[in-house]
């Protein structure tokens, strides 16, 4: 018996050692890298649906890498091997531009986010239901998350902010807010409308006039060695058919919103 | 009671010696160790110093109270105390010298150490423990089988060491140390945790091993009687000071006058014959050319096996067990009586320690101060000493087989 | 790329990362634990605290500082780049280094405890039988602390498999290179891919449970072996 166990351990150690050696070998042999698209977590699903229509997509080898916008920004700052970055806001792409880490003039607004009031426990009919609402309300952190800031502005526009600000549950990002409402832990929440569309929920869209536009911008990273390909992807996302699809997925397309206010200063 | 003839005794002695040498032939270098110790080891509370050379031919005992530094002395010799400053050499080869930063590591000193707590490797069997020592040395003079026989472990060789008794564990520990074929074997109170019967069995085995292998040994103990049985010379360690070595009986007698231990007579006697009808064994003490005294003690072996006849038996007689008479005690139940001359009387508050001599042999008798005064004992006086057979103590194992 | 095949890739990356990390941890953790166990000094507590630090530090914080250190503009990052010719940040090597630091206490602490308990008695006995330091380690220390080595290996491996924050920061979630299971799982949740998330968590849970059970079974076998009566 002990001999058998010793053999098993020996085999395990050999396996570990072989894994160790081949892992380093594999790392060296990687030459042709795929196009790496870094995307804000809340846009990742939408992006996948969009890229399904990418022409010649069989020939284009791409990878979608999603994380929080702040994390991706830090990583790009420290040399992450990404080619194109789809942010959930306009702030980080602007910072990257100032830091000269992007291809000149590659910063483009690719969509505007919309917010919606939503409850997983009851059918909502109008925003007026907030007036007499006395329970917890979930929004994303207004100081760090663009969708949270928009939620605050909308509540201020409706003059409900002083009344509701003590009932708020703030999530670190809009996905956490969505989870809080979806799990019915919080009865009402202001979430991204795109989240409701993808998950086939019904909510009440908050009119875009109530808040500053949530511009989502993309940039092409200067260190990219596949700028042409990145440019193709950027162009594809900005083209009319894609924008039309974005509208169906709960975003406002670039054109309609740009008429409202100037965002790309 | 009959006396054996002298020639008889001598021939049986020769028998014994030749049988010892027939079992194993040894190279000369292992037969005698010259150990030079010049070191100083300071601890928080005390320091151990030594500056002498010990010639170890058989077993040299190291005696001292607990905390006197005797175990530390062994650890220094073994190479387990890196903090010791000074010089140390064995058979002319330097083991360490703090002046030229030389320090031979414990594993390279060719010195064996048997610990008080045996320290057997719990993940190995008895055989595995022995093989551990055998595998790591080059001149394979000893085989594991031979050492198993020597230490009477053959039947236990496949046992798990955690299931052995105390005596068995120490035998494995000794066997393991032997198989590393050291030039010098150190034993640190190896049998102190054992009961008296087991201890005497172990001492008998160890003594036989020493005689067979001619391996010099340093044996540490706080029991003088144990050392008296096993060692041929003694080193006394007291408060970190190490005395020069002296022949065992002389060293024990020297301790008598210090008053630290109960005074005793230490002597080696030849086993002359067994007297089963009387339940006694007769020992022979040569006193002058051609004549010898007989000393009796309770019979050593019950069977008719005569294997002990002619051997030297180390004995201890406590001074408190010896009485003095000015007339020849012919009508006494006490079996042992010898005539002797008083050579010294040492008085204390309650007792008098009387040193006597019969031929070359010294005896020590402790009598009450009152008796010493009443009997008007003086040096040079010729008296008779007497002691019971039971007063003659020996660690010799009376059992034939080991049940440890 | 389908979700299943990308998850499979993440699984392979995870196992590879955990395996390499565990081997490195055993190689550097064993001597480290040894010195911590044997070293007698007032400063020892300080080094013990340093080893335990990853237990306290939030992984994303550790990850952030590692990201700063590994970036091509920092000195360690530059040294790595000139030595290996490739960038350290966002590479497989980076997540291995991060995991080694992050899982260090899980390997060092059980080993240190075992070495402390082992004491010097058996080692001194082995030295007296002619065994040198390396010999003593393999013939005495290793067999007598086998159970702790198994525990340390299991904890190091399992903790690395479950590793998230550090890898997220310094790995960059690159498929086939730094995208590991925990991050793939997080991605599925973030992108509302709940079916895949459930499948992946169930797989991870069962695999971990099996692995840990196996390891503890081995550990039990070793510890009970010493007390089991042997046949004569």
PDB file of N, CA, C and O in Angstrom, chain A residues 3-28:
ATOM      1  N   UNK A   3       3.754   1.735  -0.927  1.00  0.00           N
ATOM      2  CA  UNK A   3       4.477   1.816  -2.184  1.00  0.00           C
ATOM      3  C   UNK A   3       3.634   2.417  -3.279  1.00  0.00           C
ATOM      4  O   UNK A   3       4.082   3.226  -4.057  1.00  0.00           O
ATOM      5  N   UNK A   4       2.347   2.013  -3.296  1.00  0.00           N
ATOM      6  CA  UNK A   4       1.427   2.515  -4.304  1.00  0.00           C
ATOM      7  C   UNK A   4       1.278   4.021  -4.145  1.00  0.00           C
ATOM      8  O   UNK A   4       1.358   4.785  -5.109  1.00  0.00           O
ATOM      9  N   UNK A   5       1.101   4.440  -2.892  1.00  0.00           N
ATOM     10  CA  UNK A   5       0.913   5.870  -2.618  1.00  0.00           C
ATOM     11  C   UNK A   5       2.154   6.650  -3.035  1.00  0.00           C
ATOM     12  O   UNK A   5       2.065   7.699  -3.664  1.00  0.00           O
ATOM     13  N   UNK A   6       3.321   6.049  -2.738  1.00  0.00           N
ATOM     14  CA  UNK A   6       4.555   6.727  -3.119  1.00  0.00           C
ATOM     15  C   UNK A   6       4.650   6.870  -4.633  1.00  0.00           C
ATOM     16  O   UNK A   6       5.061   7.907  -5.141  1.00  0.00           O
ATOM     17  N   UNK A   7       4.193   5.829  -5.339  1.00  0.00           N
ATOM     18  CA  UNK A   7       4.239   5.883  -6.798  1.00  0.00           C
ATOM     19  C   UNK A   7       3.317   6.981  -7.316  1.00  0.00           C
ATOM     20  O   UNK A   7       3.652   7.711  -8.231  1.00  0.00           O
ATOM     21  N   UNK A   8       2.125   7.060  -6.692  1.00  0.00           N
ATOM     22  CA  UNK A   8       1.162   8.083  -7.122  1.00  0.00           C
ATOM     23  C   UNK A   8       1.763   9.476  -6.928  1.00  0.00           C
ATOM     24  O   UNK A   8       1.690  10.332  -7.801  1.00  0.00           O
ATOM     25  N   UNK A   9       2.398   9.664  -5.773  1.00  0.00           N
ATOM     26  CA  UNK A   9       2.995  10.970  -5.495  1.00  0.00           C
ATOM     27  C   UNK A   9       4.116  11.272  -6.478  1.00  0.00           C
ATOM     28  O   UNK A   9       4.202  12.368  -7.020  1.00  0.00           O
ATOM     29  N   UNK A  10       4.906  10.251  -6.767  1.00  0.00           N
ATOM     30  CA  UNK A  10       5.998  10.428  -7.716  1.00  0.00           C
ATOM     31  C   UNK A  10       5.453  10.844  -9.079  1.00  0.00           C
ATOM     32  O   UNK A  10       5.920  11.793  -9.698  1.00  0.00           O
ATOM     33  N   UNK A  11       4.398  10.146  -9.525  1.00  0.00           N
ATOM     34  CA  UNK A  11       3.783  10.465 -10.811  1.00  0.00           C
ATOM     35  C   UNK A  11       3.279  11.898 -10.806  1.00  0.00           C
ATOM     36  O   UNK A  11       3.449  12.640 -11.767  1.00  0.00           O
ATOM     37  N   UNK A  12       2.646  12.293  -9.684  1.00  0.00           N
ATOM     38  CA  UNK A  12       2.099  13.637  -9.574  1.00  0.00           C
ATOM     39  C   UNK A  12       3.217  14.673  -9.702  1.00  0.00           C
ATOM     40  O   UNK A  12       3.088  15.655 -10.425  1.00  0.00           O
ATOM     41  N   UNK A  13       4.319  14.396  -9.009  1.00  0.00           N
ATOM     42  CA  UNK A  13       5.448  15.337  -9.042  1.00  0.00           C
ATOM     43  C   UNK A  13       6.005  15.434 -10.461  1.00  0.00           C
ATOM     44  O   UNK A  13       6.281  16.521 -10.955  1.00  0.00           O
ATOM     45  N   UNK A  14       6.108  14.279 -11.133  1.00  0.00           N
ATOM     46  CA  UNK A  14       6.612  14.300 -12.508  1.00  0.00           C
ATOM     47  C   UNK A  14       5.677  15.101 -13.401  1.00  0.00           C
ATOM     48  O   UNK A  14       6.100  15.926 -14.205  1.00  0.00           O
ATOM     49  N   UNK A  15       4.371  14.886 -13.174  1.00  0.00           N
ATOM     50  CA  UNK A  15       3.393  15.614 -13.979  1.00  0.00           C
ATOM     51  C   UNK A  15       3.540  17.122 -13.754  1.00  0.00           C
ATOM     52  O   UNK A  15       3.544  17.919 -14.681  1.00  0.00           O
ATOM     53  N   UNK A  16       3.683  17.501 -12.471  1.00  0.00           N
ATOM     54  CA  UNK A  16       3.829  18.918 -12.146  1.00  0.00           C
ATOM     55  C   UNK A  16       5.059  19.494 -12.839  1.00  0.00           C
ATOM     56  O   UNK A  16       5.006  20.559 -13.442  1.00  0.00           O
ATOM     57  N   UNK A  17       6.153  18.721 -12.795  1.00  0.00           N
ATOM     58  CA  UNK A  17       7.395  19.195 -13.386  1.00  0.00           C
ATOM     59  C   UNK A  17       7.251  19.354 -14.892  1.00  0.00           C
ATOM     60  O   UNK A  17       7.698  20.352 -15.469  1.00  0.00           O
ATOM     61  N   UNK A  18       6.565  18.393 -15.529  1.00  0.00           N
ATOM     62  CA  UNK A  18       6.412  18.470 -16.979  1.00  0.00           C
ATOM     63  C   UNK A  18       5.514  19.653 -17.353  1.00  0.00           C
ATOM     64  O   UNK A  18       5.762  20.356 -18.323  1.00  0.00           O
ATOM     65  N   UNK A  19       4.485  19.857 -16.526  1.00  0.00           N
ATOM     66  CA  UNK A  19       3.627  21.017 -16.753  1.00  0.00           C
ATOM     67  C   UNK A  19       4.449  22.288 -16.691  1.00  0.00           C
ATOM     68  O   UNK A  19       4.299  23.185 -17.518  1.00  0.00           O
ATOM     69  N   UNK A  20       5.324  22.328 -15.686  1.00  0.00           N
ATOM     70  CA  UNK A  20       6.141  23.523 -15.478  1.00  0.00           C
ATOM     71  C   UNK A  20       7.016  23.787 -16.702  1.00  0.00           C
ATOM     72  O   UNK A  20       7.085  24.902 -17.189  1.00  0.00           O
ATOM     73  N   UNK A  21       7.658  22.727 -17.204  1.00  0.00           N
ATOM     74  CA  UNK A  21       8.579  22.944 -18.311  1.00  0.00           C
ATOM     75  C   UNK A  21       7.832  23.282 -19.599  1.00  0.00           C
ATOM     76  O   UNK A  21       8.239  24.178 -20.332  1.00  0.00           O
ATOM     77  N   UNK A  22       6.704  22.588 -19.840  1.00  0.00           N
ATOM     78  CA  UNK A  22       6.025  22.837 -21.119  1.00  0.00           C
ATOM     79  C   UNK A  22       5.328  24.186 -21.112  1.00  0.00           C
ATOM     80  O   UNK A  22       5.199  24.840 -22.116  1.00  0.00           O
ATOM     81  N   UNK A  23       4.930  24.633 -19.903  1.00  0.00           N
ATOM     82  CA  UNK A  23       4.271  25.928 -19.814  1.00  0.00           C
ATOM     83  C   UNK A  23       5.195  27.028 -20.299  1.00  0.00           C
ATOM     84  O   UNK A  23       4.786  27.923 -21.012  1.00  0.00           O
ATOM     85  N   UNK A  24       6.475  26.908 -19.892  1.00  0.00           N
ATOM     86  CA  UNK A  24       7.413  27.934 -20.298  1.00  0.00           C
ATOM     87  C   UNK A  24       7.761  27.796 -21.781  1.00  0.00           C
ATOM     88  O   UNK A  24       8.004  28.785 -22.454  1.00  0.00           O
ATOM     89  N   UNK A  25       7.760  26.561 -22.270  1.00  0.00           N
ATOM     90  CA  UNK A  25       8.048  26.342 -23.681  1.00  0.00           C
ATOM     91  C   UNK A  25       6.960  26.965 -24.544  1.00  0.00           C
ATOM     92  O   UNK A  25       7.240  27.638 -25.528  1.00  0.00           O
ATOM     93  N   UNK A  26       5.697  26.745 -24.134  1.00  0.00           N
ATOM     94  CA  UNK A  26       4.557  27.252 -24.888  1.00  0.00           C
ATOM     95  C   UNK A  26       4.648  28.768 -24.998  1.00  0.00           C
ATOM     96  O   UNK A  26       4.430  29.362 -26.049  1.00  0.00           O
ATOM     97  N   UNK A  27       5.034  29.385 -23.880  1.00  0.00           N
ATOM     98  CA  UNK A  27       5.075  30.841 -23.842  1.00  0.00           C
ATOM     99  C   UNK A  27       6.002  31.420 -24.908  1.00  0.00           C
ATOM    100  O   UNK A  27       5.725  32.439 -25.499  1.00  0.00           O
ATOM    101  N   UNK A  28       7.125  30.721 -25.129  1.00  0.00           N
ATOM    102  CA  UNK A  28       8.112  31.201 -26.089  1.00  0.00           C
ATOM    103  C   UNK A  28       7.592  31.086 -27.524  1.00  0.00           C
ATOM    104  O   UNK A  28       7.887  31.921 -28.354  1.00  0.00           O
TER     105      UNK A  28
END
